[in-house]
PDB file of C-alpha atoms in Angstrom:
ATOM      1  CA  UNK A  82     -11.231   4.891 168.664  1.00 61.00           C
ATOM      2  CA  UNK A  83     -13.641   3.266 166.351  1.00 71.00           C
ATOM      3  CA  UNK A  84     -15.900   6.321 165.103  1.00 65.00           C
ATOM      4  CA  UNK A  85     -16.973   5.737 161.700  1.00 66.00           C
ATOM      5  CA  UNK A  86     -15.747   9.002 159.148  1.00 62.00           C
ATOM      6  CA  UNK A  87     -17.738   9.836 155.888  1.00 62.00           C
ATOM      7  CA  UNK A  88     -15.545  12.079 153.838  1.00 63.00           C
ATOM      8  CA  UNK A  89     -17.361  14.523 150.950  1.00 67.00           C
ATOM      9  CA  UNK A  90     -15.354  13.519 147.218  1.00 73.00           C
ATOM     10  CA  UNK A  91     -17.464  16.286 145.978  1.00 79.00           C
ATOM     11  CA  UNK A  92     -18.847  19.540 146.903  1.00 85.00           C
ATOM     12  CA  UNK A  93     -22.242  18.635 144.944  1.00 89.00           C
ATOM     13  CA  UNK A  94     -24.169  15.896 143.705  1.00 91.00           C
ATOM     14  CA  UNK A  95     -26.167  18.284 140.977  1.00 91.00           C
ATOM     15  CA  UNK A  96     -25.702  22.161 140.322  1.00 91.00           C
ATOM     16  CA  UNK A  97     -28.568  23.249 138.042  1.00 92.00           C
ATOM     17  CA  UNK A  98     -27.390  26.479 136.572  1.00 92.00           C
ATOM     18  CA  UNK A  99     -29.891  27.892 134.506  1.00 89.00           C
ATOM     19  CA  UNK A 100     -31.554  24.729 134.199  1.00 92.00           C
ATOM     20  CA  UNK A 101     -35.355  24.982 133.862  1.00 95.00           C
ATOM     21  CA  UNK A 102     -38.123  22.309 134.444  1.00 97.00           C
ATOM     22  CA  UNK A 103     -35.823  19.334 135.604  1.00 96.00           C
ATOM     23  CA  UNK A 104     -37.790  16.682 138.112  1.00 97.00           C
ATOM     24  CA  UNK A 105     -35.757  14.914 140.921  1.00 97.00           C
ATOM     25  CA  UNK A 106     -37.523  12.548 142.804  1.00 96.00           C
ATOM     26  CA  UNK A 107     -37.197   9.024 144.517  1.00 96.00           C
ATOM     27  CA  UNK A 108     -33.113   9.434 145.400  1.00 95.00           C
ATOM     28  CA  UNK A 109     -31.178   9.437 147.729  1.00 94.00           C
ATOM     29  CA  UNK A 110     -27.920  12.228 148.685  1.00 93.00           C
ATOM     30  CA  UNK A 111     -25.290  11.642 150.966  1.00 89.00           C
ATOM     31  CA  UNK A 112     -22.532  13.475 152.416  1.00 86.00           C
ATOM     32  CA  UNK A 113     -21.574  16.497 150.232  1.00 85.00           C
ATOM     33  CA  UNK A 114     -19.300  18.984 151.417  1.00 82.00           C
ATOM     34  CA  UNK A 115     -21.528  22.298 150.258  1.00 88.00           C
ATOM     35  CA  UNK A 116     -25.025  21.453 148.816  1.00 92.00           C
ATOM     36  CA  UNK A 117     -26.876  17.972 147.718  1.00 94.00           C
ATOM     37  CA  UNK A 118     -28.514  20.495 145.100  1.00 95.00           C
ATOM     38  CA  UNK A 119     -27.582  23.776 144.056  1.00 94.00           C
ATOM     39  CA  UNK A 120     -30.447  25.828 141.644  1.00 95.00           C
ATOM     40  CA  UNK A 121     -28.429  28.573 140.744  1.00 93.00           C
ATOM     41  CA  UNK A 122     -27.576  30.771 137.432  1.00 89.00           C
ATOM     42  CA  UNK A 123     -24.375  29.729 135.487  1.00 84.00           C
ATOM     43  CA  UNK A 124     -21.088  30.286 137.023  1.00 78.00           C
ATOM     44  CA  UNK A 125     -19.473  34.023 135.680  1.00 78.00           C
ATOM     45  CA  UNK A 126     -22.470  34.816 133.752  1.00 79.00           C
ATOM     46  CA  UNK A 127     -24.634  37.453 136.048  1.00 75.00           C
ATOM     47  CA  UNK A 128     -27.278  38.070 133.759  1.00 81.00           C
ATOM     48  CA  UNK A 129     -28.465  34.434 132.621  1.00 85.00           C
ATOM     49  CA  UNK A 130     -31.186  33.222 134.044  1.00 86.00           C
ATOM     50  CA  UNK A 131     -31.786  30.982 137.294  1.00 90.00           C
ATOM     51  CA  UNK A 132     -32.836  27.460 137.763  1.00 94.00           C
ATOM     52  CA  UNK A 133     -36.508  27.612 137.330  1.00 96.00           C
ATOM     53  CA  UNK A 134     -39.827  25.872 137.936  1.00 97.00           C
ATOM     54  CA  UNK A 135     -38.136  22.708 138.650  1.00 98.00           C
ATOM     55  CA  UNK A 136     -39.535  19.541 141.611  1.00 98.00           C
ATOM     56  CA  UNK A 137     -37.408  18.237 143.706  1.00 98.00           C
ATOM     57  CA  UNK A 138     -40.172  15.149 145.378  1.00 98.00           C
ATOM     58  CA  UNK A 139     -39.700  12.300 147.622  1.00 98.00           C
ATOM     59  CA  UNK A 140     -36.029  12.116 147.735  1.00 97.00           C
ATOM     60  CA  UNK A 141     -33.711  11.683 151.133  1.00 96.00           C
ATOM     61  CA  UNK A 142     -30.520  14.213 152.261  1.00 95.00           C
ATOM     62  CA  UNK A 143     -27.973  13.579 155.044  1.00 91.00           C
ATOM     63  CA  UNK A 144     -24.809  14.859 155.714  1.00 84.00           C
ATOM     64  CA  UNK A 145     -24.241  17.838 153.552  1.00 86.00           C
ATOM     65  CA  UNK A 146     -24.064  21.736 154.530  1.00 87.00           C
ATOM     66  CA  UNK A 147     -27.451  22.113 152.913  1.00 91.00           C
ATOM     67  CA  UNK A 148     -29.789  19.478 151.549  1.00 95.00           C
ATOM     68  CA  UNK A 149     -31.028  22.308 149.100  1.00 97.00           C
ATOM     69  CA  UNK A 150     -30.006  25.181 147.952  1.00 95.00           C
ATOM     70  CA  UNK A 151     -32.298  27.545 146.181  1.00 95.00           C
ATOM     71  CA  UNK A 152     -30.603  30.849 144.811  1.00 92.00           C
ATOM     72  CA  UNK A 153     -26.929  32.976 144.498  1.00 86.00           C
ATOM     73  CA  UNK A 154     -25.556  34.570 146.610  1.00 80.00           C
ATOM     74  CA  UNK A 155     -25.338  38.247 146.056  1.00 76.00           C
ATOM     75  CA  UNK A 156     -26.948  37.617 142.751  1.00 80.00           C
ATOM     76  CA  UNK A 157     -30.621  36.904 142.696  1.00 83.00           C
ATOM     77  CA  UNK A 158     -31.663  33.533 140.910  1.00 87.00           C
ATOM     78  CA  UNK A 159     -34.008  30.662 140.875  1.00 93.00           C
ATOM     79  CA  UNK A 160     -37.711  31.347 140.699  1.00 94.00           C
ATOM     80  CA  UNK A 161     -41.148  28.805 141.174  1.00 97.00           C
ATOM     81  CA  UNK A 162     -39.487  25.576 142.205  1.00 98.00           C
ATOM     82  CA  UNK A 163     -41.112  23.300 144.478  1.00 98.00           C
ATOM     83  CA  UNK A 164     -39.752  21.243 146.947  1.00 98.00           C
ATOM     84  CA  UNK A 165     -42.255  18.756 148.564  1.00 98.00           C
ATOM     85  CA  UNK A 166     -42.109  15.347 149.877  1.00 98.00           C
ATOM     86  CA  UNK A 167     -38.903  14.964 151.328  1.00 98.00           C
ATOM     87  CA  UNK A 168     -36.544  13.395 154.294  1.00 97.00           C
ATOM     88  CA  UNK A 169     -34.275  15.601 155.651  1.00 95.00           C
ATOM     89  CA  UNK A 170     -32.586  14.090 158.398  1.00 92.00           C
ATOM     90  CA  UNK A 171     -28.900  14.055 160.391  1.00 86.00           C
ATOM     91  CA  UNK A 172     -27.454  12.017 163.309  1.00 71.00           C
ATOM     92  CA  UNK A 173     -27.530  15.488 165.385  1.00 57.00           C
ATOM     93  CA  UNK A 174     -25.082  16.601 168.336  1.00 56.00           C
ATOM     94  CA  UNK A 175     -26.364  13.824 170.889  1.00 62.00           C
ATOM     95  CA  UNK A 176     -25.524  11.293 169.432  1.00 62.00           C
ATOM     96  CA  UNK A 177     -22.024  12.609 168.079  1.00 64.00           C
ATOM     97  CA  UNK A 178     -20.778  13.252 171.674  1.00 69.00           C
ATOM     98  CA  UNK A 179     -19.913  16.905 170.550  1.00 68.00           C
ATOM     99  CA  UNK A 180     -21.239  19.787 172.504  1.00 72.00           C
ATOM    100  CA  UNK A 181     -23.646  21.982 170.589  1.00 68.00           C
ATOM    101  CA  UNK A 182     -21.023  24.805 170.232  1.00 71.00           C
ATOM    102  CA  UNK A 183     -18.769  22.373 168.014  1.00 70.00           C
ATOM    103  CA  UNK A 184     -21.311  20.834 166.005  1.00 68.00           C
ATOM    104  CA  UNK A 185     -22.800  24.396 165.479  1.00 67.00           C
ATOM    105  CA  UNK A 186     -19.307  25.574 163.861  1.00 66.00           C
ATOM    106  CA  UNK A 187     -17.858  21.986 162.441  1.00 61.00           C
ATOM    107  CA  UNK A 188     -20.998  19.995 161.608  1.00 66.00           C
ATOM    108  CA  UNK A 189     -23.405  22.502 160.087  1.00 73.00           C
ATOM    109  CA  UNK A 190     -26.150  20.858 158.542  1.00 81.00           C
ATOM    110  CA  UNK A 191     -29.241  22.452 156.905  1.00 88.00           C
ATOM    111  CA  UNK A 192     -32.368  21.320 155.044  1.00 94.00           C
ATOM    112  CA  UNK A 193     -33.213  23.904 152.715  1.00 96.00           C
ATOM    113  CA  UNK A 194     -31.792  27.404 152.082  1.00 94.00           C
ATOM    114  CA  UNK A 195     -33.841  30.036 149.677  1.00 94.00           C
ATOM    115  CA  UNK A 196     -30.887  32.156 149.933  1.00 92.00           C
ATOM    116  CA  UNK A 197     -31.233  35.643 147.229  1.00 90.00           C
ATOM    117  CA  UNK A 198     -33.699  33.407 145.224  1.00 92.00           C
ATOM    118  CA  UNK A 199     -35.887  34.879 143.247  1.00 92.00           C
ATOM    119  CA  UNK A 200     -39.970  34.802 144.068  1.00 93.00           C
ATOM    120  CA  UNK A 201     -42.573  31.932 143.984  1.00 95.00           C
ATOM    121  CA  UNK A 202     -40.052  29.046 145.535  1.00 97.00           C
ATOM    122  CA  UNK A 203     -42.331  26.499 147.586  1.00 98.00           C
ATOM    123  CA  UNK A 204     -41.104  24.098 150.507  1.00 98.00           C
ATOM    124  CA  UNK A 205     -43.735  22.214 151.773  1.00 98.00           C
ATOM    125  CA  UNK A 206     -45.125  18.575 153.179  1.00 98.00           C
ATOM    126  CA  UNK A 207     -41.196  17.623 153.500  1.00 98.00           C
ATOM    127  CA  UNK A 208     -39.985  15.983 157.017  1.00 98.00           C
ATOM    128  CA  UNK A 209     -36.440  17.428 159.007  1.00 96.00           C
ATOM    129  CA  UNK A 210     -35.139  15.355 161.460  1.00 93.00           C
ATOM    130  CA  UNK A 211     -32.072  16.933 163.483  1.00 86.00           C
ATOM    131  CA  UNK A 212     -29.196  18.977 162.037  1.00 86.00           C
ATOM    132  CA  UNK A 213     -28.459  23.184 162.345  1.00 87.00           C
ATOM    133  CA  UNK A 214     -31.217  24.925 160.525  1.00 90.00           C
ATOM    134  CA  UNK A 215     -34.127  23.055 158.874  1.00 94.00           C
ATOM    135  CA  UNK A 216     -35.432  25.791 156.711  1.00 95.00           C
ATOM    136  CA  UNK A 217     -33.930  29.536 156.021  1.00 92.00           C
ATOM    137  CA  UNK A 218     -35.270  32.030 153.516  1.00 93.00           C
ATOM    138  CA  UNK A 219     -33.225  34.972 153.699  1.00 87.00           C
ATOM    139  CA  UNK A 220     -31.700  37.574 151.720  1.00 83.00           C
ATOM    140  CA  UNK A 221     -34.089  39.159 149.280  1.00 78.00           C
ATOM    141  CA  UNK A 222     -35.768  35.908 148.880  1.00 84.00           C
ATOM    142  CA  UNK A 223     -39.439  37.461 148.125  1.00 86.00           C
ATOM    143  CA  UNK A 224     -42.688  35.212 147.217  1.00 92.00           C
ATOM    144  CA  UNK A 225     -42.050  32.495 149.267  1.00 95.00           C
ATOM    145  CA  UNK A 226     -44.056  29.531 150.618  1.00 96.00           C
ATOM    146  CA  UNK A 227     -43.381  27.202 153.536  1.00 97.00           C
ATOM    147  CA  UNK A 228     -46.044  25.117 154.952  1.00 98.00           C
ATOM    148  CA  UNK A 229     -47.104  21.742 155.831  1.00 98.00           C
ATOM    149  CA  UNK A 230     -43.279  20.598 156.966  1.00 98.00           C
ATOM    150  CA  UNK A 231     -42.523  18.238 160.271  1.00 98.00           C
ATOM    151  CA  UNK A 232     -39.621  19.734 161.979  1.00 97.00           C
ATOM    152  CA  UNK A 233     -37.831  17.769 164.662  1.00 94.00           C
ATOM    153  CA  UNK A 234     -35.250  18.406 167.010  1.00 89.00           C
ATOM    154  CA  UNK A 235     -32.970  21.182 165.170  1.00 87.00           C
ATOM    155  CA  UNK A 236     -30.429  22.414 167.507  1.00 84.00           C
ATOM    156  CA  UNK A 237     -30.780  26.092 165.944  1.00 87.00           C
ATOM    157  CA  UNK A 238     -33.907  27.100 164.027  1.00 90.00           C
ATOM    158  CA  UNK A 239     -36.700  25.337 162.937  1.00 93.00           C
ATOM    159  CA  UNK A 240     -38.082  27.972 160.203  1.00 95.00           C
ATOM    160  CA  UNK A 241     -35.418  30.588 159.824  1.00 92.00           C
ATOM    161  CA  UNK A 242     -36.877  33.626 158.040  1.00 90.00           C
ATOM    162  CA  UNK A 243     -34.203  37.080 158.468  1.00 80.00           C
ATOM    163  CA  UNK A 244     -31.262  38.655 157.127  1.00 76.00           C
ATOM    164  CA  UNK A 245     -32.773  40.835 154.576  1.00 74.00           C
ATOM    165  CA  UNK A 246     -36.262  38.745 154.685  1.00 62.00           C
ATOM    166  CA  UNK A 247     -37.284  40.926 151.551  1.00 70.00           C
ATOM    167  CA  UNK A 248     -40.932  40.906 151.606  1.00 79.00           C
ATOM    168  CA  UNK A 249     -44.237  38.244 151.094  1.00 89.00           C
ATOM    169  CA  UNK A 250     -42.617  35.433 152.860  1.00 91.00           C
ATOM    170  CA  UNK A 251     -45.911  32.836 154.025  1.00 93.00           C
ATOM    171  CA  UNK A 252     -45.217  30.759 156.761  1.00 95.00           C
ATOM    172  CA  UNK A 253     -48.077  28.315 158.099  1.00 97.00           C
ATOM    173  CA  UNK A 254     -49.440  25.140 159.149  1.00 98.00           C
ATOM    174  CA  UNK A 255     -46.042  23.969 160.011  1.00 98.00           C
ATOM    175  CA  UNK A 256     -45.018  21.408 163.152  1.00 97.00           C
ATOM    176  CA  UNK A 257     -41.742  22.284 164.898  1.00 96.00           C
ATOM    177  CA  UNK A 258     -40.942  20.250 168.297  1.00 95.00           C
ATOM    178  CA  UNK A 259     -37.551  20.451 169.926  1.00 90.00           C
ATOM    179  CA  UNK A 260     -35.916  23.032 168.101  1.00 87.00           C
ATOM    180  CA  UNK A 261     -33.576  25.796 169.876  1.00 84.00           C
ATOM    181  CA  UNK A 262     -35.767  28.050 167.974  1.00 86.00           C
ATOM    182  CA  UNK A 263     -39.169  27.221 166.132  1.00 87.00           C
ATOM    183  CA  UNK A 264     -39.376  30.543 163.707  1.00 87.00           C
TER     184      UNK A 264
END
């Protein structure tokens, strides 16, 4: 019925396990099933270290589950990276004729996610435009900075800070418009 169908070959573009002062700017990441980028600690091996003090600048993310992903589930990781100067943007439920309850639990699609990350992880000056969530720090994810972002018509949360929140998480300065939710 002539829709056009992008189809993930691959979960993610780049997976920094334990990878430590890598700089990604000035690309562009398209339609990945899981994350565009992953800073996490190597696969089986709880007790190496993160990704760390890494910056991720100027670069564009559509279509994936998250544009960023900062941490490990269950496993704290990933400490002092920066994440400035991005474009964050999806087509969003209007314009995919879905209601929001479909595109909620078919089409999620996040910005960034400081998910049990360790402390000192900055997001900041980087512009969302539609999607789920733009920005969640949750789950132990303590130290964090988020300030200075343009959030735009999310259909859930602008700024999503809970689950576990842990504890020093700085939210300011921030400009959320049409959001379910702003924080």
């Amino acid at each position: 019925a002539n829709h056009e169908i992008q189809a993930s070959r691959y979960s993610n573009a780049f997976r920094l396990t334990g990878a430590d002062y890598i700089r990604i700017r000035n690309l562009v990441f398209r339609y990945y099933s899981q994350y565009s980028l992953h800073l996490r600690k190597p696969i089986g091996v709880p007790e190496a270290p993160g990704a760390d003090n890494n910056i991720i600048e100027n670069n564009t993310f559509h279509g994936s589950k998250y544009g960023i992903f900062i941490g490990q589930w269950d496993n704290p990781a990933s400490s002092n990276n920066l994440v400035q100067n991005n474009h964050f943007y999806e087509h969003g439920y209007k314009d995919s004729g879905w209601n929001w309850r479909t595109q909620y639990d078919y089409a999620w699609s996040g910005g960034v996610a400081v998910i049990w990350a360790q402390g000192g992880n900055v997001v900041r000056r980087n512009h969302f435009t539609g999607g789920s969530d733009a920005i969640n720090v949750q789950f132990q994810s303590h130290n964090t900075d988020v300030y200075a972002n343009l959030i735009e018509d999310y259909m859930d949360d602008g700024i999503e800070v809970d689950n576990e929140p842990s504890y020093n998480i700085r939210v300011w300065g921030n400009t959320i418009r049409y959001c379910l939710a702003g924080i």
